[in-house]
mmCIF file of C-alpha atoms in Angstrom:
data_model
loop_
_atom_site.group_PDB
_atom_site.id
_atom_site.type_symbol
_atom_site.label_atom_id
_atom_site.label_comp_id
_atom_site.label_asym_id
_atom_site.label_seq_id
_atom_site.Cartn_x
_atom_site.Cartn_y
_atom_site.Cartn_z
ATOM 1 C CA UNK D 1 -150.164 -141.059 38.289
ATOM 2 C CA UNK D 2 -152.139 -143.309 40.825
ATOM 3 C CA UNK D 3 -151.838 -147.023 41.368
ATOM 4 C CA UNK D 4 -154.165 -149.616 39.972
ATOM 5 C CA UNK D 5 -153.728 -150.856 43.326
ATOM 6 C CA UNK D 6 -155.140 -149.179 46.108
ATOM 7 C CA UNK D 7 -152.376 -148.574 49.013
ATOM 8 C CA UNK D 8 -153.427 -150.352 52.621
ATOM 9 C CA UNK D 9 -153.861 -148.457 55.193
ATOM 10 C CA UNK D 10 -151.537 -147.678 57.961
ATOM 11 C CA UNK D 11 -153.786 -149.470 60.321
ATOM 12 C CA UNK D 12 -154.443 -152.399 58.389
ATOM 13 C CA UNK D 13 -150.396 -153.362 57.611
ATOM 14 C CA UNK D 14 -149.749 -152.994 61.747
ATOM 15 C CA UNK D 15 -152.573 -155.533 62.190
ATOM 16 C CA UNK D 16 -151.443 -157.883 59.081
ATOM 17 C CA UNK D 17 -148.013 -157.329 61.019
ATOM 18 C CA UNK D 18 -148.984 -157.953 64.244
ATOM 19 C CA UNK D 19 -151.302 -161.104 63.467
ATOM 20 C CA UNK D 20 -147.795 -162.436 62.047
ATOM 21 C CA UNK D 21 -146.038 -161.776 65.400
ATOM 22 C CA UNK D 22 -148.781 -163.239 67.266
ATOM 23 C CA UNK D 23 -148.956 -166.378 65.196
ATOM 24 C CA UNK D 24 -145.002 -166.817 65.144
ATOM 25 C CA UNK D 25 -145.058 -166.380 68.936
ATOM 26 C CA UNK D 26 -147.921 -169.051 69.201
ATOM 27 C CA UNK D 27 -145.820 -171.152 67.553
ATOM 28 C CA UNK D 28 -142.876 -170.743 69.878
ATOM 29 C CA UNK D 29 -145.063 -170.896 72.872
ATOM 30 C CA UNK D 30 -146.245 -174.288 71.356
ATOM 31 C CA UNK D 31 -142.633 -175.452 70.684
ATOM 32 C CA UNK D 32 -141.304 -174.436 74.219
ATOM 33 C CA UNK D 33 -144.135 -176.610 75.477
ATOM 34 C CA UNK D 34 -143.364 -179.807 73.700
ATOM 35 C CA UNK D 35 -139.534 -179.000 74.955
ATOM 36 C CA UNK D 36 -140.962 -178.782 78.345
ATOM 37 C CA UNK D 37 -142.772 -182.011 78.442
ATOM 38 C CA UNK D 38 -139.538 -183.817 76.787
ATOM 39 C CA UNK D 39 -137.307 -182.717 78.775
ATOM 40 C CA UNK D 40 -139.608 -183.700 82.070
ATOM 41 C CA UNK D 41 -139.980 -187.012 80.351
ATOM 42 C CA UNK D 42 -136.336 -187.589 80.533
ATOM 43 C CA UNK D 43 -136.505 -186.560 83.946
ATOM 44 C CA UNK D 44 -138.672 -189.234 84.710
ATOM 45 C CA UNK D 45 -136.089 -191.824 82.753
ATOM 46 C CA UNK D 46 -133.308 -190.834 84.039
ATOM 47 C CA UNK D 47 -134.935 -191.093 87.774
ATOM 48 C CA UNK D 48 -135.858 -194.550 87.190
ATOM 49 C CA UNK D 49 -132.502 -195.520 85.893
ATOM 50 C CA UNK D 50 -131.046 -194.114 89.023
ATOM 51 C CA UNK D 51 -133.625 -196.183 90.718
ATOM 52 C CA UNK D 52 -132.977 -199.445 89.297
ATOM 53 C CA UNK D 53 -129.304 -199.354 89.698
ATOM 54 C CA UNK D 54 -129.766 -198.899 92.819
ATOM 55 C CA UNK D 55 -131.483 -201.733 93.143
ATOM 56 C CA UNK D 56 -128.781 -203.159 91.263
ATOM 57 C CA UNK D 57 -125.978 -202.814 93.110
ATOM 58 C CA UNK D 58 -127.642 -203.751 96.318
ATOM 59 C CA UNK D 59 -128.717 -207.249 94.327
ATOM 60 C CA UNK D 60 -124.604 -207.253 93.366
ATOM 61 C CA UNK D 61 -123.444 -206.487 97.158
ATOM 62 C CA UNK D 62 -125.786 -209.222 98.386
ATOM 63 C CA UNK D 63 -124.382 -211.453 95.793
ATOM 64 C CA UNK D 64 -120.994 -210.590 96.644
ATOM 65 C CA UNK D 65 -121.556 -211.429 99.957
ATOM 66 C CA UNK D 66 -123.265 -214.573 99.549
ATOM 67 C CA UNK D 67 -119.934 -215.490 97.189
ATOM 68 C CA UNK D 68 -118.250 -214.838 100.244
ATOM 69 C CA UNK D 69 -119.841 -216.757 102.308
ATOM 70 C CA UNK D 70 -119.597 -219.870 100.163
ATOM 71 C CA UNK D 71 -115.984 -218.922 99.776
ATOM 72 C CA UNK D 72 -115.860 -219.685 103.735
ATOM 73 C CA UNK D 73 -117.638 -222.509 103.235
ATOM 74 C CA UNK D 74 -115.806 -224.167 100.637
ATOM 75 C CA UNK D 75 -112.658 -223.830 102.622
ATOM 76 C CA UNK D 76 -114.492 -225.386 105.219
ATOM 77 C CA UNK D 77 -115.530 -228.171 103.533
ATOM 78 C CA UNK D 78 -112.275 -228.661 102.160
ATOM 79 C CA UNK D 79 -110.603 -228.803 105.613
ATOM 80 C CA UNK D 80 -113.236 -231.525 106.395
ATOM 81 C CA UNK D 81 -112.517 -233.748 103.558
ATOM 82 C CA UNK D 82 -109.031 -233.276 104.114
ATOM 83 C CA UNK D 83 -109.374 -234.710 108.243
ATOM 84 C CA UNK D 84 -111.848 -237.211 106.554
ATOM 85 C CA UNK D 85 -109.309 -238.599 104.184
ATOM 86 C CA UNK D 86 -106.510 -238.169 107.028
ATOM 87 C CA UNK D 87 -108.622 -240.394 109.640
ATOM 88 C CA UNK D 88 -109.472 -243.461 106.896
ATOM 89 C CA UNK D 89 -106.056 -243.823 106.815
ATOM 90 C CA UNK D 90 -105.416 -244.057 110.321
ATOM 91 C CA UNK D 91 -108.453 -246.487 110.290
ATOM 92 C CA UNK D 92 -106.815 -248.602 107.325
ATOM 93 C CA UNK D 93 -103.350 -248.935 108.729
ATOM 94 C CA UNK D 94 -105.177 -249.394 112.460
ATOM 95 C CA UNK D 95 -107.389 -252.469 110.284
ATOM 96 C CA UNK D 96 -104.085 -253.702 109.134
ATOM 97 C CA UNK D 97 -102.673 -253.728 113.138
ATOM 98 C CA UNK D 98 -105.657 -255.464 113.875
ATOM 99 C CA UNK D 99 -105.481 -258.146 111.742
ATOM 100 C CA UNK D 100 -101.536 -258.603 111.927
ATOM 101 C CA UNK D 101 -101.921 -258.731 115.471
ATOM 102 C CA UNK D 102 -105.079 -261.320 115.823
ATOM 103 C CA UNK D 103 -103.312 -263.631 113.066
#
């Protein structure tokens, strides 16, 4: 008994067969790409986060040495007031000589 249906070829199956493999490795080719180009796009984010905290921490060590410096300062300042306060006393009780002595 034949077929109503008329058996392909052994020719035309290996083509149907390997225009399938083609097209499935088109596809991968095409999804490797798009892999590529994200993971070369996180490159590029992940260099410019290392870039900016660099930038960071140099802004943080400047600032933590200026803090330092108006640490010094303030010390400073409070040393002043201190020989400020200590010499208006002198100047009060000397005021108080003064006029005990010219009365």
């Amino acid at each position: 008994m034949a077929s109503a249906e008329p058996q392909p070829r052994f020719g035309q199956s290996v083509k149907g067969l390997l225009s399938d493999k083609v097209g499935s490795c088109s596809g991968d080719v095409i999804a490797l790409t798009r892999q590529v180009l994200k993971g070369s796009r996180s490159q590029e984010l992940l260099g410019q986060a290392a870039r900016n905290m660099v930038i960071q921490e140099d802004a943080i060590l400047h600032s933590e040495d200026s803090l330092r410096k108006m640490s010094i300062i303030t010390t400073h300042l409070q040393y002043q007031q201190e020989a400020i306060q200590k010499n208006v006393e002198h100047s009060k009780n000397l005021q108080d000589q003064l006029r005990h002595v010219l009365k």
